[in-house]
Short mmCIF file of C-alpha atoms and ligand atoms in Angstrom, two decimals:
data_model
loop_
_atom_site.label_atom_id
_atom_site.label_comp_id
_atom_site.label_asym_id
_atom_site.label_seq_id
_atom_site.Cartn_x
_atom_site.Cartn_y
_atom_site.Cartn_z
CA ASP A 1 -6.43 5.54 21.41
CA ASN A 2 -5.28 3.87 18.62
CA THR A 3 -8.37 1.51 18.96
CA THR A 4 -11.21 3.48 18.12
CA PHE A 5 -12.35 4.72 15.44
CA ASP A 6 -14.96 4.11 12.32
CA VAL A 7 -14.20 0.67 10.06
CA PRO A 8 -16.55 0.22 7.29
CA VAL A 9 -18.14 -2.75 7.77
CA HIS A 10 -17.49 -4.17 3.86
CA PRO A 11 -15.63 -1.93 1.03
CA GLU A 12 -19.10 -0.77 -0.15
CA GLN A 13 -19.89 1.43 3.00
CA VAL A 14 -16.75 3.89 2.08
CA ASP A 15 -17.61 7.26 0.91
CA TRP A 16 -15.04 7.37 -1.76
CA SER A 17 -15.90 10.75 -2.94
CA GLU A 18 -14.77 11.74 0.13
CA HIS A 19 -11.29 10.90 -0.73
CA TYR A 20 -11.38 11.34 -4.88
CA PRO A 21 -13.63 13.99 -4.98
CA GLU A 22 -12.59 14.50 -8.98
CA ARG A 23 -12.91 10.77 -9.54
CA CYS A 24 -15.65 9.08 -7.36
CA SER A 25 -19.28 10.20 -7.21
CA LYS A 26 -21.17 10.24 -3.73
CA PRO A 27 -23.80 7.44 -2.51
CA GLY A 28 -26.55 7.49 -4.41
CA GLU A 29 -25.65 10.51 -7.14
CA THR A 30 -25.05 9.93 -10.23
CA SER A 31 -21.67 10.14 -11.37
CA THR A 32 -20.39 12.94 -14.08
CA SER A 33 -18.49 12.39 -17.30
CA GLY A 34 -15.45 13.09 -15.62
CA GLN A 35 -15.90 10.83 -13.10
CA GLN A 36 -17.09 8.15 -15.81
CA GLN A 37 -14.12 8.57 -17.39
CA HIS A 38 -11.81 7.18 -14.83
CA ASP A 39 -11.29 3.68 -12.74
CA SER A 40 -13.46 4.58 -9.38
CA LEU A 41 -12.18 1.52 -7.41
CA VAL A 42 -8.71 2.20 -5.54
CA ARG A 43 -6.03 0.03 -7.68
CA PHE A 44 -2.38 0.39 -5.60
CA ALA A 45 -2.70 0.37 -1.80
CA ASP A 46 0.36 1.76 0.81
CA VAL A 47 0.38 0.18 3.97
CA GLY A 48 2.13 2.04 6.82
CA CYS A 49 2.46 4.40 4.34
CA GLY A 50 4.38 6.95 7.45
CA PHE A 51 5.13 11.01 5.54
CA GLY A 52 3.65 9.58 2.35
CA GLY A 53 6.23 9.67 0.04
CA LEU A 54 5.63 7.14 -2.16
CA ILE A 55 2.37 7.78 -3.35
CA VAL A 56 2.90 11.45 -4.05
CA LYS A 57 5.31 10.50 -5.93
CA LEU A 58 3.41 7.40 -8.04
CA ALA A 59 1.11 9.95 -8.29
CA PRO A 60 1.49 11.60 -11.74
CA LEU A 61 3.39 8.38 -12.92
CA TYR A 62 -0.24 6.57 -13.05
CA PRO A 63 -2.56 9.13 -12.74
CA ASP A 64 -5.54 7.36 -14.48
CA LYS A 65 -4.93 4.52 -10.55
CA LEU A 66 -7.13 6.00 -7.68
CA MET A 67 -3.81 4.71 -4.80
CA LEU A 68 -4.36 4.78 -1.22
CA GLY A 69 -1.95 5.54 2.05
CA MET A 70 -2.64 3.36 5.05
CA GLU A 71 -1.44 4.69 8.78
CA ILE A 72 -2.54 3.62 11.72
CA ARG A 73 -0.50 6.69 13.11
CA ASP A 74 -3.83 9.71 14.08
CA LYS A 75 -1.26 12.48 13.46
CA VAL A 76 0.46 11.14 10.63
CA ALA A 77 -2.40 10.39 8.24
CA ALA A 78 -3.46 14.10 9.48
CA TYR A 79 -0.71 15.11 8.09
CA VAL A 80 -0.35 13.21 4.20
CA CYS A 81 -4.19 14.46 4.45
CA GLU A 82 -3.37 18.02 5.22
CA ARG A 83 0.00 17.00 2.10
CA ILE A 84 -2.34 16.35 -0.59
CA ALA A 85 -5.07 18.95 -0.02
CA CYS A 86 -1.90 21.54 -0.26
CA LEU A 87 -0.53 19.45 -3.44
CA ARG A 88 -4.42 19.86 -5.36
CA ARG A 89 -4.60 22.96 -5.05
CA GLU A 90 -1.36 24.13 -5.97
CA HIS A 91 -1.38 22.36 -9.24
CA PRO A 92 -5.24 22.20 -10.41
CA GLY A 93 -6.14 18.86 -11.33
CA GLN A 94 -3.51 17.12 -10.49
CA TYR A 95 -3.09 14.75 -7.19
CA GLN A 96 -6.54 13.58 -7.42
CA ASN A 97 -5.94 9.77 -7.07
CA ILE A 98 -3.62 9.92 -3.76
CA SER A 99 -5.76 9.94 -0.63
CA CYS A 100 -4.81 8.61 3.12
CA MET A 101 -7.27 6.85 5.42
CA ARG A 102 -5.89 6.37 9.33
CA SER A 103 -6.00 2.53 9.62
CA ASN A 104 -5.13 -0.87 11.39
CA ALA A 105 -3.84 -2.46 7.53
CA MET A 106 -3.30 -5.50 10.17
CA LYS A 107 -7.06 -5.93 11.36
CA TYR A 108 -9.38 -4.62 8.36
CA LEU A 109 -7.81 -4.17 4.24
CA PRO A 110 -10.29 -6.40 3.71
CA ASN A 111 -13.11 -4.26 4.85
CA TYR A 112 -12.07 -1.14 2.35
CA PHE A 113 -11.18 -4.11 -0.66
CA ARG A 114 -12.70 -6.04 -2.48
CA LYS A 115 -11.38 -9.11 -3.65
CA GLY A 116 -9.20 -8.57 -6.33
CA GLN A 117 -9.26 -5.00 -6.27
CA LEU A 118 -5.54 -3.74 -6.14
CA GLU A 119 -3.12 -3.90 -8.87
CA LYS A 120 -0.21 -2.64 -6.49
CA LEU A 121 0.42 -3.02 -2.64
CA PHE A 122 3.11 -2.26 -1.08
CA PHE A 123 5.30 -2.43 2.27
CA LEU A 124 7.91 0.09 2.93
CA PHE A 125 10.25 -0.06 5.77
CA PRO A 126 7.91 -1.83 7.29
CA ASP A 127 8.47 -1.54 11.43
CA PRO A 128 10.80 -3.74 12.23
CA HIS A 129 9.61 -6.18 15.29
CA PHE A 130 13.44 -7.09 16.16
CA LYS A 131 12.05 -9.45 19.07
CA VAL A 132 11.38 -13.07 17.97
CA ALA A 133 8.19 -12.93 20.84
CA ASN A 134 6.81 -9.85 18.35
CA HIS A 135 7.61 -11.42 15.05
CA ARG A 136 3.41 -12.01 14.63
CA ARG A 137 3.49 -8.14 14.44
CA ARG A 138 5.01 -8.00 11.80
CA ILE A 139 3.43 -7.16 8.75
CA ILE A 140 3.95 -9.79 5.97
CA GLN A 141 3.08 -12.99 7.56
CA PRO A 142 1.89 -16.99 6.31
CA CYS A 143 -1.91 -15.04 7.76
CA LEU A 144 -1.65 -12.10 6.35
CA LEU A 145 0.32 -13.35 2.87
CA THR A 146 -3.13 -14.77 2.09
CA GLU A 147 -5.66 -12.08 3.17
CA TYR A 148 -3.33 -9.85 1.16
CA ALA A 149 -3.37 -12.43 -1.92
CA HIS A 150 -7.78 -12.65 -1.24
CA ILE A 151 -8.12 -8.88 -2.20
CA MET A 152 -4.84 -8.96 -5.02
CA ALA A 153 -5.51 -8.93 -8.75
CA PRO A 154 -4.23 -12.05 -10.41
CA GLY A 155 -0.91 -10.96 -12.01
CA GLY A 156 -0.68 -7.43 -9.22
CA TRP A 157 2.67 -7.21 -7.05
CA LEU A 158 3.51 -7.08 -4.41
CA TYR A 159 6.20 -4.70 -3.10
CA THR A 160 8.64 -5.22 0.26
CA ILE A 161 11.59 -3.26 0.37
CA THR A 162 13.76 -2.96 4.48
CA ASP A 163 17.14 -2.14 5.53
CA VAL A 164 17.10 -4.03 8.04
CA PRO A 165 19.09 -7.46 6.39
CA GLU A 166 16.73 -9.97 8.85
CA LEU A 167 13.78 -8.65 8.03
CA GLY A 168 14.59 -8.57 3.96
CA GLU A 169 15.02 -12.33 4.76
CA TRP A 170 12.07 -12.76 6.84
CA MET A 171 9.96 -10.94 3.90
CA ARG A 172 11.65 -12.55 0.93
CA SER A 173 11.19 -16.45 2.50
CA LYS A 174 6.99 -15.41 3.93
CA LEU A 175 6.46 -14.88 0.09
CA GLU A 176 8.66 -18.07 -1.14
CA ALA A 177 7.47 -19.96 0.54
CA HIS A 178 3.21 -18.79 0.29
CA PRO A 179 1.71 -20.87 -2.75
CA MET A 180 -0.33 -17.80 -4.23
CA PHE A 181 3.08 -15.53 -4.95
CA ASP A 182 6.24 -16.04 -7.22
CA PRO A 183 8.81 -13.71 -7.33
CA VAL A 184 9.71 -10.95 -10.50
CA PRO A 185 11.86 -11.81 -12.57
CA GLU A 186 14.90 -9.20 -12.18
CA GLU A 187 14.47 -8.18 -15.95
CA GLU A 188 10.53 -6.70 -14.78
CA LEU A 189 11.79 -5.42 -11.67
CA GLU A 190 14.25 -2.84 -13.78
CA ALA A 191 11.07 -1.94 -16.11
CA ASP A 192 8.81 -1.26 -13.96
CA PRO A 193 8.83 2.32 -12.23
CA ALA A 194 7.40 1.67 -9.00
CA ALA A 195 9.84 -0.83 -8.17
CA GLY A 196 12.41 2.14 -9.25
CA LEU A 197 11.00 4.66 -6.53
CA LEU A 198 11.17 1.58 -3.46
CA ALA A 199 14.85 2.75 -1.93
CA ALA A 200 14.42 6.43 -3.12
CA ALA A 201 10.49 7.91 -2.36
CA SER A 202 10.04 7.47 0.93
CA GLU A 203 10.60 9.58 3.86
CA GLU A 204 12.08 6.36 5.37
CA ALA A 205 13.92 5.76 1.99
CA GLN A 206 15.17 8.92 2.07
CA LYS A 207 16.89 8.54 5.50
CA VAL A 208 18.28 4.73 4.83
CA ALA A 209 19.48 6.69 1.64
CA ARG A 210 21.02 9.80 3.33
CA ASN A 211 23.06 7.17 5.65
CA GLU A 212 24.12 5.41 2.84
CA GLY A 213 22.34 1.99 4.35
CA LYS A 214 21.36 -0.72 1.98
CA THR A 215 18.45 -2.12 1.54
CA PHE A 216 16.25 -5.60 0.48
CA ARG A 217 14.08 -5.84 -1.96
CA ALA A 218 11.56 -8.10 -2.66
CA VAL A 219 8.79 -7.58 -4.98
CA PHE A 220 6.02 -10.73 -5.75
CA ARG A 221 3.33 -11.21 -7.99
CA ARG A 222 -0.22 -12.96 -6.67
CA ARG A 223 -0.70 -15.51 -8.81
CA GLU A 224 -4.62 -16.68 -10.51
CA SER A 225 -3.79 -19.52 -8.66
CA PRO A 226 -2.33 -21.62 -5.84
CA ARG A 227 0.64 -23.03 -6.04
CA GLU A 228 1.09 -27.47 -5.55
CA LEU A 229 2.58 -27.25 -2.53
N1 SAM B 1 6.20 3.23 4.52
C1 SAM B 1 6.93 4.64 4.82
C2 SAM B 1 8.35 5.06 4.97
O1 SAM B 1 9.11 4.68 3.79
O2 SAM B 1 8.56 6.26 4.64
C3 SAM B 1 6.84 4.66 6.72
C4 SAM B 1 7.79 3.23 7.68
S1 SAM B 1 7.91 3.56 9.68
C5 SAM B 1 8.84 2.83 9.74
C6 SAM B 1 6.58 2.26 10.22
C7 SAM B 1 4.57 2.68 9.46
O3 SAM B 1 4.49 1.80 9.06
C8 SAM B 1 5.61 3.63 10.95
O4 SAM B 1 4.31 5.33 10.04
C9 SAM B 1 4.01 3.01 11.13
O5 SAM B 1 2.84 4.22 12.08
C10 SAM B 1 2.45 2.19 10.05
N2 SAM B 1 2.57 1.05 10.45
C11 SAM B 1 2.71 0.08 11.77
N3 SAM B 1 1.71 -0.85 11.87
C12 SAM B 1 0.51 -0.47 11.11
C13 SAM B 1 -0.46 -0.97 11.18
N4 SAM B 1 -0.96 -1.70 11.37
N5 SAM B 1 -1.32 -0.44 9.88
C14 SAM B 1 -0.99 0.87 9.57
N6 SAM B 1 -0.44 1.12 9.58
C15 SAM B 1 0.43 0.69 10.76
#
């Protein structure tokens, strides 16, 4: 049943030490010196992370950033958690910065992340919901973009990619129209390791690449303040 799982009322209720035991202290316990050296807030989130390919590839590139994959299918989320547990066992001290959680990201992101917390927010190959009647189910939506802007840090980047041309156009146009986002110029994208992974890292990206499919990428920066409309 997709509707019944525990959701925290606010981000402070989450015990992040369950996700990142080497980086976050348990509630009520003082942190160890190893934990204190690190930023203990999740800074990157991969929404609809599927089998977790992106965060697994990002982990060594940004070892100081905590990253969370969010996935609505419980078996898939459990698979990603197991995958990360194996990586941690095989590579002691590594992959301590990534984790996965089962959640409906269209409903609950502000329950997990505080205002201004996220530096990178990823939407890789989201479900296209082709029928017009189902467009409201798309994960990039004007009202949801406002919510994403709220939990993102000013200057943070929101990444999207798809192989569905119409959805690519939809995501770009909704982001362009939103007063809290500006497109990231191509030169900056070229210098950004995460942007380079979008078309290659995740399981869906690899499937599209095997079939030599074209992809449509749109990356936007969260503004400091709203653009005058
Ligand atoms: N991003 C992954 C990739 O590139 O391989 C998976 C892409 S797959 C086409 C879309 C994923 O989004 C599925 O795993 C689906 O279960 C998940 N998903 C759909 N709606 C979601 C929601 N509201 N919250 C969290 N995950 C969701």
